[in-house]
Structure formats: structure tokens, C-alpha cells
N, CA and C atoms as an extended XYZ file, in Angstrom:
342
Properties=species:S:1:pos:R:3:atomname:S:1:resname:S:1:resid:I:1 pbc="F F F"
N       -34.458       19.793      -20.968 N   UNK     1
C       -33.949       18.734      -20.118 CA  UNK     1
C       -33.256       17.697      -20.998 C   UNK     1
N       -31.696       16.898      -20.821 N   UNK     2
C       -31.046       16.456      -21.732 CA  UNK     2
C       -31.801       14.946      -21.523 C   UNK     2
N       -31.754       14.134      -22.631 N   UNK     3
C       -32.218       12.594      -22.147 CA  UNK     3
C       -31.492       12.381      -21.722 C   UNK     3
N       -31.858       11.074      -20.847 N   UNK     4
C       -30.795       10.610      -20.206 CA  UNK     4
C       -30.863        8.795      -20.881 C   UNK     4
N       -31.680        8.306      -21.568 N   UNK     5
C       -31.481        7.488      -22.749 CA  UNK     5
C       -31.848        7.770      -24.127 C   UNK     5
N       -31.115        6.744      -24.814 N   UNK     6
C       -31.612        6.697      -26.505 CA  UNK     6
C       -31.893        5.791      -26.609 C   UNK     6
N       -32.942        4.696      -27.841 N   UNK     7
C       -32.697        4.079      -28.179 CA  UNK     7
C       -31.989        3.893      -29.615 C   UNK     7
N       -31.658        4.544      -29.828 N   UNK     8
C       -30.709        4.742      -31.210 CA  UNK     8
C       -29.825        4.169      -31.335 C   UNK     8
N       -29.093        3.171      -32.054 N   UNK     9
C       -27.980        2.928      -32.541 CA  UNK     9
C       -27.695        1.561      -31.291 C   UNK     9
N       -28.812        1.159      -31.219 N   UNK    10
C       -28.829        0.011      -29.892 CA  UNK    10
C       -28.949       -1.399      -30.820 C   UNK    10
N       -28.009       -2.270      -30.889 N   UNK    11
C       -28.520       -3.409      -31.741 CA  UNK    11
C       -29.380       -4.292      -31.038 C   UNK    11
N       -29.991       -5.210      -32.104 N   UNK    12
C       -31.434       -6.214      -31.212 CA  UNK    12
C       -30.758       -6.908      -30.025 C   UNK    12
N       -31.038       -6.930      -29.494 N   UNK    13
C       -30.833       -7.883      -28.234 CA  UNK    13
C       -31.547       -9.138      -28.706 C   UNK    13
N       -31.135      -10.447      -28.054 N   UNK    14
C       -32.328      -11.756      -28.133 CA  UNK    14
C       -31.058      -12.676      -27.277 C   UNK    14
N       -31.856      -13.265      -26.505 N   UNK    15
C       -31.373      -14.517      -25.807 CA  UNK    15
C       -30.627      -13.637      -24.441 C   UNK    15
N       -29.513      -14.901      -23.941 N   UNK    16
C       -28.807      -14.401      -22.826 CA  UNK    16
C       -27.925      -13.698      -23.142 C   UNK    16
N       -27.458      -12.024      -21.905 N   UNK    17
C       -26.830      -11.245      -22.372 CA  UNK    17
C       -25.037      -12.091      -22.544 C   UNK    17
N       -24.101      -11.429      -23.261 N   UNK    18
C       -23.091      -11.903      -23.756 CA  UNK    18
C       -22.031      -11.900      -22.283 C   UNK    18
N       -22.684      -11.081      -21.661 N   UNK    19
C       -21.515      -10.505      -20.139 CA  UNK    19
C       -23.043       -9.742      -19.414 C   UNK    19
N       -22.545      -10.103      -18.218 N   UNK    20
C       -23.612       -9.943      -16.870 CA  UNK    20
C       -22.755       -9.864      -15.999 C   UNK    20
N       -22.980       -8.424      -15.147 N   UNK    21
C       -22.396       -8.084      -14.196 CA  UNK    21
C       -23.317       -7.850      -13.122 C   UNK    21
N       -23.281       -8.537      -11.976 N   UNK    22
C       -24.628       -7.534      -11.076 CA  UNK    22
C       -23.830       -7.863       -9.305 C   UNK    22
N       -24.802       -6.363       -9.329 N   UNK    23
C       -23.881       -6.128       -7.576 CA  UNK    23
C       -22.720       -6.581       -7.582 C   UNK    23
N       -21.731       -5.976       -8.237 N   UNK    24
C       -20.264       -5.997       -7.949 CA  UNK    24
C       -19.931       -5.028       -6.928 C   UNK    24
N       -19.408       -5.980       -5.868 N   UNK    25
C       -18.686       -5.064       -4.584 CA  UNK    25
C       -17.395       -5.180       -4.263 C   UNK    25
N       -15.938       -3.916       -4.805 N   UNK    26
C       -15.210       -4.534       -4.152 CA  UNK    26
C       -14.427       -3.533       -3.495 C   UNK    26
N       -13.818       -3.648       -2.340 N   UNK    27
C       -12.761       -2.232       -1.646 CA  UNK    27
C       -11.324       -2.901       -1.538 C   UNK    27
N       -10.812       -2.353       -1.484 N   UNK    28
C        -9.320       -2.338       -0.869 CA  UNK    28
C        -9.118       -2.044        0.514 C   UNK    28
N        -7.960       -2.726        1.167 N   UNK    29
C        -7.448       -2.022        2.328 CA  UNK    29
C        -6.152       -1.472        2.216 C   UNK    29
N        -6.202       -0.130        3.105 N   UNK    30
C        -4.733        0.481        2.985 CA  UNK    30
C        -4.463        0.810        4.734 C   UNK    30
N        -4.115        0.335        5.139 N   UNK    31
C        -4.034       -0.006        6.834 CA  UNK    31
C        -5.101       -0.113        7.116 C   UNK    31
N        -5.771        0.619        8.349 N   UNK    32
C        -6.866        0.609        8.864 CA  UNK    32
C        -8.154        1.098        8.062 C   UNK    32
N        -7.786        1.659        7.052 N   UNK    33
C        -8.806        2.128        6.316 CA  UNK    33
C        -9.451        1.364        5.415 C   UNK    33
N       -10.831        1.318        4.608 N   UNK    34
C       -11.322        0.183        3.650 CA  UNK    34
C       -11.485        1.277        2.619 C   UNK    34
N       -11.128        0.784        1.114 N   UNK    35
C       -11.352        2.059        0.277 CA  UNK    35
C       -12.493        1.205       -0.676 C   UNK    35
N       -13.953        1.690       -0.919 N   UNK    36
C       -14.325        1.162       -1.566 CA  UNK    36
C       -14.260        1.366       -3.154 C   UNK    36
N       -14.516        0.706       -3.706 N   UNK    37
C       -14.197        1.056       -5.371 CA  UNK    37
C       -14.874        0.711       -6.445 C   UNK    37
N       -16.123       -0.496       -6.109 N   UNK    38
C       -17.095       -0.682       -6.900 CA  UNK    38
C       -18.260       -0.794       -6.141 C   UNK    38
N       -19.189       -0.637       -5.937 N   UNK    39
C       -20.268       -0.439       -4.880 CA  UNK    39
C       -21.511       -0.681       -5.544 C   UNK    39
N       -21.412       -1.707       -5.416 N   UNK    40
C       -23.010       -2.039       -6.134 CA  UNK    40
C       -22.872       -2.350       -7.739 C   UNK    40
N       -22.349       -2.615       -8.480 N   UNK    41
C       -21.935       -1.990       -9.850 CA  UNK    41
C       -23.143       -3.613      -10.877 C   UNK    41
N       -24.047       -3.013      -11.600 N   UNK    42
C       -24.564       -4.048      -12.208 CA  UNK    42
C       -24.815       -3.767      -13.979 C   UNK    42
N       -23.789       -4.436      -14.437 N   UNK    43
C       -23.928       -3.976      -15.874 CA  UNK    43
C       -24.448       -5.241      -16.909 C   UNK    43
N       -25.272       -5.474      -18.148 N   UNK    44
C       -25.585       -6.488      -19.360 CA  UNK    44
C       -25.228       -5.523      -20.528 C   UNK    44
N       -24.339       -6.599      -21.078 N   UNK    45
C       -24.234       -6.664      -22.344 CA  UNK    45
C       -24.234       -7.763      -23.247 C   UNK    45
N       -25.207       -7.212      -24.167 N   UNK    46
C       -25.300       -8.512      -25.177 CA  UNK    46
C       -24.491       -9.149      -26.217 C   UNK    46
N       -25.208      -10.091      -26.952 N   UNK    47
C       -24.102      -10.252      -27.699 CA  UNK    47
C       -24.079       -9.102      -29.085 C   UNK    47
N       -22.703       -8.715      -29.619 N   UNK    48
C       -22.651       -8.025      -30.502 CA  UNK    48
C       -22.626       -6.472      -30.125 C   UNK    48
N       -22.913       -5.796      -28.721 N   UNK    49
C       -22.725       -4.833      -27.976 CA  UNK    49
C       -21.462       -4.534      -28.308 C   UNK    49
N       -20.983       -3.246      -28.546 N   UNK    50
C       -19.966       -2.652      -28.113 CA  UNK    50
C       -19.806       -1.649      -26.701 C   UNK    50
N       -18.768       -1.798      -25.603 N   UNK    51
C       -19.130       -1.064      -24.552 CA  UNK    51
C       -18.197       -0.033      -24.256 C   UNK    51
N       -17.867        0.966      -24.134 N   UNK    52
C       -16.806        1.434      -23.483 CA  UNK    52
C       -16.943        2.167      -22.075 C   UNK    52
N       -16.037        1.744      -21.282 N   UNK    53
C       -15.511        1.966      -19.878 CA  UNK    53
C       -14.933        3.425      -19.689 C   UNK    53
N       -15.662        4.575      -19.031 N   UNK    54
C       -14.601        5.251      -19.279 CA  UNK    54
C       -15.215        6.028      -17.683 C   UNK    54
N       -13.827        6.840      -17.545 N   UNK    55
C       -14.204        7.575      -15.847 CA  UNK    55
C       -12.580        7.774      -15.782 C   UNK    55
N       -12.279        8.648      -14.879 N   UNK    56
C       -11.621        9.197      -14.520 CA  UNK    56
C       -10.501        8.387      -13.443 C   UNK    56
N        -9.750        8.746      -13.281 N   UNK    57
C        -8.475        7.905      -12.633 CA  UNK    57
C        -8.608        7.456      -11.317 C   UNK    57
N        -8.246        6.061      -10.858 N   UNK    58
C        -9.462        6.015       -9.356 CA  UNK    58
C       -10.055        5.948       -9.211 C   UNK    58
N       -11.561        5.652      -10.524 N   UNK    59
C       -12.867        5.245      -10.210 CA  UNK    59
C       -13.398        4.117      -10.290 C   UNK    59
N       -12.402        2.687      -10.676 N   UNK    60
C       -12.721        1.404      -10.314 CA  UNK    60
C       -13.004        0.931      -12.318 C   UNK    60
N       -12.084        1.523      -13.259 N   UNK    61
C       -11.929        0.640      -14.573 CA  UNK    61
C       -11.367       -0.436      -14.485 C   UNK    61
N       -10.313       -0.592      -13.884 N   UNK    62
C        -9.215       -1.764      -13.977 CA  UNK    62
C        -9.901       -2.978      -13.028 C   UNK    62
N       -10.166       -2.181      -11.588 N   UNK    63
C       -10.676       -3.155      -10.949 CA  UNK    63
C       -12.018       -4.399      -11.463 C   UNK    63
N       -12.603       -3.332      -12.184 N   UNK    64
C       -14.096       -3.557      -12.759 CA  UNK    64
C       -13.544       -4.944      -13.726 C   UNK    64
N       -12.911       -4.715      -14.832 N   UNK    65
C       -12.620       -5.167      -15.961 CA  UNK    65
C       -11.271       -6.467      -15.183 C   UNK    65
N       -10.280       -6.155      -14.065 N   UNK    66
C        -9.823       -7.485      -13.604 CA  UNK    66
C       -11.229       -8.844      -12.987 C   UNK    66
N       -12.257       -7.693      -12.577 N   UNK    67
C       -13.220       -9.094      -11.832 CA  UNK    67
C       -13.810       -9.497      -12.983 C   UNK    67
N       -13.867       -8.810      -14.263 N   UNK    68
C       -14.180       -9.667      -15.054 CA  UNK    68
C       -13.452      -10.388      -15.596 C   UNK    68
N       -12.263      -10.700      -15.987 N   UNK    69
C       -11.566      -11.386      -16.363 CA  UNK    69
C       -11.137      -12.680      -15.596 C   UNK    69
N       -11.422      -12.273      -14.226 N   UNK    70
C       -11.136      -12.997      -13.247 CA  UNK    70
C        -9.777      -13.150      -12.937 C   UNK    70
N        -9.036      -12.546      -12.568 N   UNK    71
C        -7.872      -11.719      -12.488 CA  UNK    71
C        -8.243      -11.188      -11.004 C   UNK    71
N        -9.215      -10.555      -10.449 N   UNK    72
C        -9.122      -10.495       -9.011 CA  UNK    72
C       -11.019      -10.633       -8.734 C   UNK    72
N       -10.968      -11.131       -7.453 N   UNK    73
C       -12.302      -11.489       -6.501 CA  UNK    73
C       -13.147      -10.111       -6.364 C   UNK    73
N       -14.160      -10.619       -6.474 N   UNK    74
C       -15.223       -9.779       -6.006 CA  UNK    74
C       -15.583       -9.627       -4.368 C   UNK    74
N       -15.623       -8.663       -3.836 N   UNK    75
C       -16.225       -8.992       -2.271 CA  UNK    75
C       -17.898       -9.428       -2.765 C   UNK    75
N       -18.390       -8.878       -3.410 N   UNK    76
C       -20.097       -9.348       -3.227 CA  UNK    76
C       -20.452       -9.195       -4.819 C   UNK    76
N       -21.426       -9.883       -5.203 N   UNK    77
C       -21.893       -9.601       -6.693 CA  UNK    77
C       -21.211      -10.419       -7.419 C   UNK    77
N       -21.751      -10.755       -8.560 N   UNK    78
C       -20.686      -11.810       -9.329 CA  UNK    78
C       -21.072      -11.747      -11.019 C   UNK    78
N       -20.576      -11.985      -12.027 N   UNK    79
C       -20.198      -11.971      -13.204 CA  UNK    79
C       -20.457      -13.468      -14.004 C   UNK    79
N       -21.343      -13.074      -15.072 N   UNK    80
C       -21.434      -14.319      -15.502 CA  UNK    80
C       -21.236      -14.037      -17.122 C   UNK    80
N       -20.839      -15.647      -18.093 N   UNK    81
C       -20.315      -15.061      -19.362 CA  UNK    81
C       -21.079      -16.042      -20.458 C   UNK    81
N       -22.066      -15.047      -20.590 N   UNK    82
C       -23.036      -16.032      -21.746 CA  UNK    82
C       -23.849      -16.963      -21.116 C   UNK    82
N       -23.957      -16.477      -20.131 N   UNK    83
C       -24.894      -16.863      -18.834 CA  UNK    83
C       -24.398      -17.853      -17.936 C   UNK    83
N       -23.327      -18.453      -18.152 N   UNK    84
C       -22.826      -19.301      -17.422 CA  UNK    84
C       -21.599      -18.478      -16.340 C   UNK    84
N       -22.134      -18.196      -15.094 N   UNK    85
C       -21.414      -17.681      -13.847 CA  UNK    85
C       -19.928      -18.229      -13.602 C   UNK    85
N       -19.450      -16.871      -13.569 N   UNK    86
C       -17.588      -16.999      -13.424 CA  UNK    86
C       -17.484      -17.837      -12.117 C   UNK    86
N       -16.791      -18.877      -11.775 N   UNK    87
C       -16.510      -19.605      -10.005 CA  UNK    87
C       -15.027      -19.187      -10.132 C   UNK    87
N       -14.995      -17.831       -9.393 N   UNK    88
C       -13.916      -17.419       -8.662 CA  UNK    88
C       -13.335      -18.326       -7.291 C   UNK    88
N       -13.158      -19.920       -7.102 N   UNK    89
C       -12.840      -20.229       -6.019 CA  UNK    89
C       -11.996      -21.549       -6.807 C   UNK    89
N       -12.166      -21.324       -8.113 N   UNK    90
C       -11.641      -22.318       -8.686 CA  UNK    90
C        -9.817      -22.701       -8.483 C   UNK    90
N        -9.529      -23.249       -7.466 N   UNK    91
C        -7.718      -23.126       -7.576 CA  UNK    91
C        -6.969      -21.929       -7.958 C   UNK    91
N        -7.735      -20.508       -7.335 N   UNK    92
C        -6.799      -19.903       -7.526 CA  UNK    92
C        -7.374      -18.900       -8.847 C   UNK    92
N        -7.650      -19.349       -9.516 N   UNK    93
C        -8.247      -18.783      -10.870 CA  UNK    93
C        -9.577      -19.115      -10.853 C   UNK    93
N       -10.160      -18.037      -11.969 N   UNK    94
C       -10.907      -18.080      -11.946 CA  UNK    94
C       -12.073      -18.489      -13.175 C   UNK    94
N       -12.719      -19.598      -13.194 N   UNK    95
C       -13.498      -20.505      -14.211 CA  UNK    95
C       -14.708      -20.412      -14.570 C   UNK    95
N       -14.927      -20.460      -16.169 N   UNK    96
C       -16.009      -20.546      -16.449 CA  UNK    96
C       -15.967      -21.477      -17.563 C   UNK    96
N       -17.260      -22.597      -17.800 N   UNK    97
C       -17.343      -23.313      -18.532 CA  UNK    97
C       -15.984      -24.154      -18.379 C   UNK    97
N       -15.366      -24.701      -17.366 N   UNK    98
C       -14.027      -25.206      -17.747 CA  UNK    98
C       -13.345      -24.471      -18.237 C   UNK    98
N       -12.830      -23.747      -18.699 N   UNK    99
C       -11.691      -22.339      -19.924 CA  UNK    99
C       -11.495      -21.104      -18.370 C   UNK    99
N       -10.020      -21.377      -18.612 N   UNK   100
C        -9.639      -20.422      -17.569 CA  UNK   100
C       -10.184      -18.956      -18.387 C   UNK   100
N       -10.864      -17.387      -17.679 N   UNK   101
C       -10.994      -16.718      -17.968 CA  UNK   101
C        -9.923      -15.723      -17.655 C   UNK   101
N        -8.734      -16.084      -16.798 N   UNK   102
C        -7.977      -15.023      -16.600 CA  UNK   102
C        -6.782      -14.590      -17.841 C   UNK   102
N        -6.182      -13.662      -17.641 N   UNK   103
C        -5.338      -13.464      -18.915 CA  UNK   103
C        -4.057      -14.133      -18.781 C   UNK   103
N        -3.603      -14.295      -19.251 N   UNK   104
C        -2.254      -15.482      -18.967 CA  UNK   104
C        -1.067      -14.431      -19.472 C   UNK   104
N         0.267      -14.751      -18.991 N   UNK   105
C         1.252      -13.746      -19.001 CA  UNK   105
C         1.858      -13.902      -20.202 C   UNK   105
N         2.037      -13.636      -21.136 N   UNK   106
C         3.229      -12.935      -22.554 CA  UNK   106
C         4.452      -12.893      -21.921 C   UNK   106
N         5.715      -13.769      -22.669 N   UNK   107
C         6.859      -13.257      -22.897 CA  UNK   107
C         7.114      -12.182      -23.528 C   UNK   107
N         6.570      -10.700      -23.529 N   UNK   108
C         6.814       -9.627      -24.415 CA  UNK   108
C         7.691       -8.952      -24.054 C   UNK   108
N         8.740       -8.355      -24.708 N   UNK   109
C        10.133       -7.359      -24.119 CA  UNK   109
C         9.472       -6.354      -23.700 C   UNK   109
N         8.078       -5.618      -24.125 N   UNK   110
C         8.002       -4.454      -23.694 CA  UNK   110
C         7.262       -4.116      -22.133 C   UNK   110
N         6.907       -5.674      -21.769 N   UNK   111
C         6.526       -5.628      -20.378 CA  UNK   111
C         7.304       -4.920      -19.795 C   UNK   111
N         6.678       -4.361      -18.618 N   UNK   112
C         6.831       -3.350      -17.696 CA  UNK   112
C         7.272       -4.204      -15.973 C   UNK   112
N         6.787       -4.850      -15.948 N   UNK   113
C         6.569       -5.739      -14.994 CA  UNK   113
C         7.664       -6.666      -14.904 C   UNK   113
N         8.362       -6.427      -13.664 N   UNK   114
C         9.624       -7.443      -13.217 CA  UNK   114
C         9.286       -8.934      -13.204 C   UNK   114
């Protein structure tokens, strides 16, 4: 039977985790239909964690990783950063500790984006 944990290669944890995700809920609509795309989703990582995201095309990376950035709303569940909770209602953006957390746009030529 394969494990299904290790503790190997896990660094110490101590204090509050570095990123807290819990019950993240969010769907899309595409007419009448609701597509869901994160359903429940509750992840900690500490500080000094390395994490990687990985799944297949359509399974809610981007979405996951915009509600953390705060880049787009959560329907339910919420995200907090070094224990202090993201306020997604902040004007639009979305705040923590005062310091906008969203990514801000680059003048870069190689943008893709009109």
C-alpha cells in the first residue's frame, strides 16, 4: 500500500503559517450554467515551505493562485497572509496589512494582453 504521507524533507514549522487558505469556494458562470472550480479548497503553508501547484488544465491553478493574490474574489472561504486575513472588499482590490496584494501591471513588450 503506497503512503500517502512523509514526513521527510518537511522543514520545522513554528508560529503562524506563512499563507492560509481554508474553504476556498469559487465557480464561474457560462450562461445558465455554474461551473465550479474550487470547492472547498483548504491549504497552510509555512514560513520557508516550498509549494508547488500542479494539476491538469481546468482544474482551478490560476483561479486558486489569482484568490490568492487577490486578483479575483472568493465565493466562500478566505485567505490569510502571515495570519493577517486578505479583505477582498477593499476598493476594488484586494488588502492586507494596508499593502495592496494584487499584482500590478508591467509595461513589458512581451505582454500578450491588449
Amino acid at each position: 500500500m503506497p503512503e500517502t504521507e512523509t514526513e521527510t524533507d518537511t522543514p520545522a514549522r513554528g508560529g503562524a503559517d506563512a499563507l492560509s487558505v481554508s474553504g476556498l469556494v469559487k465557480a464561474y458562470r457560462l450562461g445558465d450554467e455554474r461551473i465550479p472550480v474550487l470547492q472547498g479548497l483548504s491549504l497552510n503553508v509555512g514560513s520557508g515551505e516550498f509549494v508547488a501547484i500542479m494539476g491538469p488544465s481546468g482544474s482551478g491553478k490560476t483561479t486558486l493562485l489569482n484568490c490568492i493574490a487577490g486578483i479575483d474574489t472568493p465565493d466562500e472561504g478566505g485567505v490569510a497572509l502571515a495570519g493577517t486575513p486578505v479583505d477582498y472588499r477593499s476598493h476594488g482590490r484586494a488588502r492586507c496589512s494596508g499593502a495592496a496584494t494584487s499584482a500590478s501591471s508591467s509595461s513589458s513588450s512581451t505582454s500578450s494582453r491588449p
